[in-house]
């Protein structure tokens, strides 16, 4: 989301609430520190295209639950998971499309989860990804093990 004051893109969400059929977010610009409000109408309209071609309405709670499951018993605050979902949504909305493939969401989750928690990352990958992606995860596990040994 672009800051209306300094036009920079980095902002953090300080408050999120439902507004009509969209979402109203209060944001703070990480560049100039000023706050601004955004309304996201696309939330209600966003559809996910699954790998078998089926479409379903984007469900924030479902995504939240899947990440929570992958991070079960890990030292991660619920607020961190919510922030991660917000970052994923920001990414998806920035594409400006009414439909996105589920891999787009999955790979963004993985990218962010990798920074947050390695175990959660690997669990999410093994539960939700398909074989081709699992190969990439195996490479990742090998890399992590090598790092630990070094
Ligand atoms: Zn700014």
Coordinates of N, CA and C and ligand atoms in Angstrom, one line a residue:
X1 N 0.8 -1.2 0.0 CA 0.0 0.0 0.0 C 0.9 1.3 0.0
X2 N 0.6 2.1 -0.9 CA 1.4 3.3 -1.1 C 1.0 4.4 -0.1
X3 N 1.9 5.0 0.6 CA 1.6 6.1 1.5 C 1.2 7.3 0.7
X4 N 0.1 7.9 1.1 CA -0.4 9.1 0.3 C 0.4 10.3 0.6
X5 N 1.3 10.3 1.6 CA 2.1 11.5 1.9 C 3.4 11.5 1.3
X6 N 4.1 10.3 1.4 CA 5.5 10.3 0.9 C 5.6 9.3 -0.3
X7 N 4.5 8.6 -0.6 CA 4.5 7.7 -1.8 C 5.4 6.5 -1.7
X8 N 5.9 6.2 -0.5 CA 6.6 5.0 -0.3 C 5.7 3.8 0.0
X9 N 6.2 2.6 -0.2 CA 5.3 1.4 -0.2 C 5.3 0.7 1.2
X10 N 6.2 0.9 2.0 CA 6.3 0.1 3.2 C 5.4 0.7 4.3
X11 N 4.4 -0.1 4.7 CA 3.6 0.4 5.9 C 3.3 -0.8 6.7
X12 N 2.9 -0.5 8.0 CA 2.4 -1.6 8.8 C 1.0 -1.3 9.2
X13 N 0.2 -2.4 9.4 CA -1.2 -2.3 9.7 C -1.3 -2.1 11.2
X14 N -2.0 -1.0 11.6 CA -2.1 -0.8 13.1 C -3.6 -1.2 13.5
X15 N -4.5 -1.3 12.6 CA -5.9 -1.6 13.0 C -6.6 -2.2 11.7
X16 N -7.4 -3.2 11.9 CA -8.1 -3.8 10.8 C -9.6 -4.0 11.3
X17 N -10.5 -3.5 10.5 CA -11.9 -3.8 10.9 C -12.8 -3.9 9.6
X18 N -13.9 -4.6 9.8 CA -14.8 -4.8 8.7 C -15.5 -3.5 8.4
X19 N -15.7 -3.2 7.1 CA -16.4 -2.0 6.7 C -17.3 -2.3 5.5
X20 N -18.6 -2.4 5.7 CA -19.5 -2.8 4.6 C -19.1 -4.2 4.1
X21 N -18.8 -4.3 2.8 CA -18.4 -5.6 2.3 C -16.9 -5.7 2.1
X22 N -16.2 -4.8 2.7 CA -14.7 -4.7 2.5 C -14.1 -4.7 3.9
X23 N -12.8 -4.3 3.9 CA -12.1 -4.2 5.1 C -11.4 -2.8 5.2
X24 N -11.5 -2.2 6.4 CA -10.9 -0.9 6.5 C -9.6 -1.1 7.4
X25 N -8.5 -0.7 6.9 CA -7.2 -0.8 7.6 C -6.6 0.5 7.9
X26 N -6.1 0.7 9.1 CA -5.4 1.9 9.5 C -3.9 1.5 9.4
X27 N -3.2 2.2 8.7 CA -1.8 1.9 8.4 C -0.8 3.0 8.9
X28 N 0.3 2.6 9.2 CA 1.4 3.5 9.6 C 2.5 3.4 8.6
X29 N 2.9 4.5 8.0 CA 4.0 4.4 7.0 C 5.3 4.2 7.7
X30 N 6.1 3.3 7.2 CA 7.4 3.0 7.9 C 8.4 4.0 7.5
X31 N 8.1 4.8 6.5 CA 9.0 5.7 6.0 C 8.9 7.1 6.6
X32 N 7.7 7.7 6.6 CA 7.5 9.0 7.2 C 6.8 8.9 8.6
X33 N 6.2 7.8 8.9 CA 5.6 7.6 10.2 C 4.1 8.1 10.3
X34 N 3.6 8.7 9.2 CA 2.2 9.1 9.2 C 1.3 8.0 9.0
X35 N 0.0 8.3 9.5 CA -1.0 7.2 9.4 C -2.0 7.5 8.3
X36 N -2.5 6.5 7.7 CA -3.6 6.7 6.7 C -4.5 5.4 6.7
X37 N -5.6 5.6 6.1 CA -6.6 4.5 6.1 C -6.8 4.0 4.6
X38 N -6.9 2.7 4.5 CA -7.2 2.1 3.2 C -8.5 1.3 3.3
X39 N -9.3 1.2 2.3 CA -10.4 0.4 2.2 C -10.2 -0.7 1.1
X40 N -10.4 -1.9 1.5 CA -10.1 -3.0 0.6 C -11.4 -3.7 0.2
X41 N -12.0 -3.4 -0.9 CA -13.2 -3.9 -1.4 C -13.0 -5.3 -2.0
X42 N -11.8 -5.5 -2.6 CA -11.6 -6.7 -3.3 C -11.6 -8.0 -2.5
X43 N -11.5 -7.8 -1.2 CA -11.5 -8.9 -0.2 C -12.7 -9.8 -0.4
X44 N -13.9 -9.2 -0.6 CA -15.1 -10.0 -0.7 C -15.1 -10.7 -2.1
X45 N -14.4 -10.2 -3.1 CA -14.6 -10.7 -4.4 C -13.5 -11.7 -4.8
X46 N -12.4 -11.7 -4.0 CA -11.2 -12.5 -4.4 C -11.6 -14.0 -4.4
X47 N -11.2 -14.7 -5.5 CA -11.3 -16.1 -5.6 C -10.0 -16.8 -5.8
X48 N -9.9 -18.0 -5.3 CA -8.7 -18.8 -5.4 C -9.0 -19.9 -6.4
X49 N -8.0 -20.0 -7.3 CA -8.1 -21.1 -8.3 C -7.2 -22.3 -7.8
X50 N -7.8 -23.4 -7.5 CA -7.1 -24.5 -7.0 C -6.3 -25.2 -8.2
X51 N -5.4 -26.1 -7.8 CA -4.6 -26.8 -8.8 C -5.4 -27.6 -9.8
X52 N -6.6 -28.1 -9.3 CA -7.5 -28.9 -10.2 C -8.4 -28.0 -11.0
X53 N -8.3 -26.7 -10.9 CA -9.1 -25.8 -11.7 C -10.4 -25.3 -11.0
X54 N -10.7 -25.9 -9.8 CA -11.9 -25.5 -9.1 C -11.6 -24.1 -8.5
X55 N -12.7 -23.3 -8.4 CA -12.5 -22.0 -7.8 C -13.3 -21.9 -6.5
X56 N -12.7 -21.2 -5.5 CA -13.5 -21.0 -4.3 C -13.2 -19.6 -3.8
X57 N -14.1 -19.1 -3.1 CA -14.0 -17.7 -2.5 C -12.8 -17.7 -1.5
X58 N -12.0 -16.7 -1.5 CA -10.9 -16.6 -0.6 C -11.5 -16.6 0.8
X59 N -10.9 -17.4 1.7 CA -11.4 -17.4 3.1 C -10.2 -17.2 4.0
X60 N -10.2 -16.0 4.6 CA -9.1 -15.6 5.4 C -8.9 -16.5 6.6
X61 N -10.1 -16.9 7.2 CA -10.1 -17.8 8.4 C -9.4 -19.1 8.1
X62 N -9.7 -19.6 6.9 CA -9.2 -20.9 6.5 C -7.7 -20.9 6.3
X63 N -7.2 -19.8 5.8 CA -5.8 -19.6 5.6 C -5.1 -19.5 7.0
X64 N -5.7 -18.7 7.8 CA -5.2 -18.5 9.2 C -5.1 -19.8 9.9
X65 N -6.2 -20.6 9.8 CA -6.2 -21.9 10.5 C -5.1 -22.9 9.9
X66 N -4.9 -22.8 8.6 CA -3.9 -23.7 8.0 C -2.5 -23.4 8.5
X67 N -2.2 -22.1 8.7 CA -0.9 -21.6 9.1 C -0.8 -21.9 10.6
X68 N -1.9 -21.7 11.3 CA -1.9 -22.0 12.8 C -1.6 -23.5 13.0
X69 N -2.2 -24.3 12.2 CA -2.0 -25.8 12.3 C -0.5 -26.1 12.1
X70 N 0.1 -25.5 11.1 CA 1.5 -25.8 10.7 C 2.4 -25.3 11.9
X71 N 1.9 -24.3 12.6 CA 2.8 -23.7 13.6 C 2.4 -24.1 15.0
X72 N 1.6 -25.2 15.1 CA 1.1 -25.7 16.4 C 2.3 -26.0 17.3
X73 N 2.2 -25.6 18.6 CA 3.2 -25.8 19.6 C 4.5 -25.1 19.3
X74 N 4.6 -24.3 18.3 CA 5.8 -23.5 18.1 C 5.7 -22.2 18.8
X75 N 6.8 -21.6 19.2 CA 6.8 -20.3 19.9 C 6.5 -19.1 19.0
X76 N 5.2 -19.2 18.5 CA 4.8 -18.1 17.6 C 3.5 -17.5 18.1
X77 N 3.5 -16.1 18.2 CA 2.3 -15.5 18.7 C 1.3 -15.5 17.6
X78 N 0.0 -15.5 18.1 CA -1.1 -15.4 17.1 C -1.0 -14.2 16.3
X79 N -0.6 -13.1 17.0 CA -0.4 -11.8 16.3 C 0.6 -11.9 15.1
X80 N 1.6 -12.7 15.3 CA 2.6 -12.9 14.2 C 2.0 -13.6 13.0
X81 N 1.1 -14.6 13.3 CA 0.4 -15.3 12.2 C -0.6 -14.4 11.5
X82 N -1.3 -13.6 12.3 CA -2.2 -12.6 11.7 C -1.5 -11.6 10.8
X83 N -0.3 -11.2 11.3 CA 0.5 -10.2 10.5 C 0.9 -10.9 9.2
X84 N 1.3 -12.2 9.3 CA 1.8 -12.9 8.1 C 0.6 -13.0 7.1
X85 N -0.6 -13.3 7.6 CA -1.7 -13.4 6.6 C -2.0 -12.0 6.0
X86 N -1.8 -10.9 6.8 CA -2.0 -9.6 6.2 C -1.0 -9.3 5.1
X87 N 0.3 -9.8 5.3 CA 1.3 -9.6 4.3 C 1.0 -10.3 3.1
X88 N 0.5 -11.6 3.3 CA 0.1 -12.4 2.1 C -1.0 -11.7 1.4
X89 N -2.0 -11.2 2.1 CA -3.1 -10.5 1.4 C -2.7 -9.2 0.7
X90 N -1.8 -8.5 1.3 CA -1.2 -7.3 0.7 C -0.6 -7.6 -0.6
X91 N 0.2 -8.7 -0.6 CA 0.8 -9.2 -1.8 C -0.2 -9.5 -2.9
X92 N -1.2 -10.3 -2.5 CA -2.2 -10.7 -3.4 C -3.0 -9.6 -4.0
X93 N -3.4 -8.6 -3.1 CA -4.1 -7.4 -3.6 C -3.3 -6.6 -4.5
X94 N -2.0 -6.6 -4.3 CA -1.1 -5.7 -5.1 C -1.1 -6.2 -6.5
X95 N -1.4 -7.5 -6.7 CA -1.5 -8.1 -8.1 C -2.7 -7.5 -8.8
X96 N -3.7 -7.0 -8.1 CA -4.9 -6.4 -8.7 C -5.8 -7.3 -9.5
X97 N -5.8 -8.6 -9.1 CA -6.6 -9.6 -9.8 C -7.8 -10.1 -8.9
X98 N -8.9 -10.4 -9.5 CA -10.0 -11.0 -8.8 C -9.8 -12.5 -8.5
X99 N -8.9 -13.1 -9.3 CA -8.7 -14.5 -9.1 C -7.2 -14.7 -9.0
X100 N -6.7 -15.6 -8.1 CA -5.3 -15.9 -8.0 C -5.2 -17.4 -7.8
X101 N -4.2 -18.0 -8.4 CA -3.9 -19.4 -8.2 C -3.5 -19.7 -6.8
X102 N -3.9 -20.9 -6.2 CA -3.6 -21.2 -4.9 C -2.1 -21.2 -4.6
X103 N -1.3 -21.6 -5.7 CA 0.2 -21.6 -5.5 C 0.7 -20.2 -5.2
X104 N 0.1 -19.2 -5.7 CA 0.6 -17.8 -5.5 C 0.5 -17.5 -4.0
X105 N -0.6 -17.9 -3.4 CA -0.8 -17.7 -1.9 C 0.2 -18.7 -1.1
X106 N 0.2 -19.9 -1.6 CA 1.0 -20.9 -0.9 C 2.5 -20.5 -0.9
X107 N 3.0 -20.0 -2.0 CA 4.4 -19.7 -2.0 C 4.7 -18.4 -1.3
X108 N 3.8 -17.5 -1.2 CA 4.0 -16.3 -0.4 C 4.0 -16.7 1.1
X109 N 3.1 -17.6 1.5 CA 3.0 -18.0 2.9 C 4.4 -18.6 3.2
X110 N 4.9 -19.5 2.3 CA 6.1 -20.2 2.6 C 7.3 -19.2 2.7
X111 N 7.3 -18.2 1.8 CA 8.4 -17.2 1.9 C 8.4 -16.5 3.2
X112 N 7.2 -16.1 3.7 CA 7.2 -15.4 5.0 C 7.4 -16.3 6.2
X113 N 6.9 -17.5 6.1 CA 7.0 -18.5 7.2 C 8.4 -18.9 7.4
X114 N 9.1 -18.9 6.3 CA 10.6 -19.3 6.4 C 11.3 -18.3 7.3
X115 N 11.0 -17.1 7.2 CA 11.6 -16.1 8.1 C 11.1 -16.2 9.5
X116 N 9.9 -16.6 9.7 CA 9.3 -16.6 11.0 C 9.6 -17.8 11.8
X117 N 9.5 -19.0 11.2 CA 9.7 -20.2 11.9 C 10.0 -21.4 10.9
X118 N 11.2 -21.9 11.0 CA 11.6 -23.0 10.1 C 10.8 -24.2 10.2
X119 N 10.4 -24.6 11.4 CA 9.6 -25.8 11.6 C 8.2 -25.6 11.0
X120 N 7.6 -24.5 11.3 CA 6.3 -24.1 10.7 C 6.3 -24.1 9.2
X121 N 7.4 -23.6 8.7 CA 7.6 -23.6 7.2 C 7.6 -25.0 6.6
X122 N 8.4 -25.8 7.2 CA 8.5 -27.2 6.7 C 7.2 -27.9 6.8
X123 N 6.5 -27.8 8.0 CA 5.2 -28.4 8.1 C 4.2 -27.9 7.1
X124 N 4.1 -26.6 6.9 CA 3.2 -26.0 6.0 C 3.4 -26.6 4.6
X125 N 4.7 -26.6 4.3 CA 5.1 -27.1 2.9 C 4.6 -28.6 2.8
X126 N 4.9 -29.4 3.8 CA 4.6 -30.8 3.6 C 3.1 -31.1 3.6
X127 N 2.3 -30.3 4.3 CA 0.9 -30.5 4.4 C 0.2 -30.0 3.1
X128 N 0.6 -28.8 2.7 CA -0.2 -28.1 1.7 C 0.4 -28.1 0.2
X129 N 1.6 -28.5 0.1 CA 2.1 -28.4 -1.2 C 2.1 -29.8 -2.0
X130 N 2.3 -29.7 -3.3 CA 2.4 -30.9 -4.1 C 3.8 -31.3 -4.3
X131 N 4.0 -32.4 -4.9 CA 5.3 -33.1 -5.0 C 6.4 -32.2 -5.5
X132 N 6.1 -31.5 -6.6 CA 7.2 -30.7 -7.2 C 7.7 -29.7 -6.2
X133 N 6.8 -29.1 -5.4 CA 7.2 -28.1 -4.4 C 7.9 -28.8 -3.2
X134 N 7.5 -30.1 -3.0 CA 8.1 -30.8 -1.9 C 9.6 -31.0 -2.1
X135 N 10.0 -31.2 -3.4 CA 11.4 -31.4 -3.8 C 12.1 -30.1 -3.3
X136 N 11.6 -29.0 -3.6 CA 12.2 -27.7 -3.2 C 12.3 -27.7 -1.7
X137 N 11.3 -28.2 -1.0 CA 11.4 -28.2 0.5 C 12.5 -29.1 1.0
X138 N 12.6 -30.3 0.3 CA 13.6 -31.2 0.7 C 15.0 -30.6 0.6
X139 N 15.2 -29.8 -0.5 CA 16.4 -29.1 -0.7 C 16.7 -28.2 0.4
X140 N 15.6 -27.5 0.8 CA 15.6 -26.5 1.9 C 16.0 -27.2 3.2
X141 N 15.4 -28.4 3.5 CA 15.7 -29.1 4.7 C 17.2 -29.5 4.7
X142 N 17.6 -30.0 3.6 CA 19.1 -30.4 3.5 C 20.0 -29.2 3.8
X143 N 19.6 -28.0 3.2 CA 20.4 -26.8 3.4 C 20.4 -26.5 4.9
X144 N 19.2 -26.6 5.6 CA 19.1 -26.2 7.0 C 20.0 -27.2 7.8
X145 N 19.9 -28.5 7.5 CA 20.7 -29.4 8.3 C 22.2 -29.2 8.1
X146 N 22.6 -28.8 6.9 CA 24.0 -28.6 6.6 C 24.4 -27.3 7.5
X147 N 23.5 -26.4 7.5 CA 23.8 -25.1 8.3 C 24.0 -25.5 9.8
X148 N 23.1 -26.3 10.3 CA 23.1 -26.7 11.7 C 24.4 -27.5 12.0
X149 N 24.9 -28.3 11.1 CA 26.1 -29.1 11.3 C 27.3 -28.2 11.3
X150 N 27.3 -27.2 10.4 CA 28.5 -26.4 10.2 C 28.8 -25.6 11.5
Ligands
LIG1 ZN1 4.9 8.0 4.2

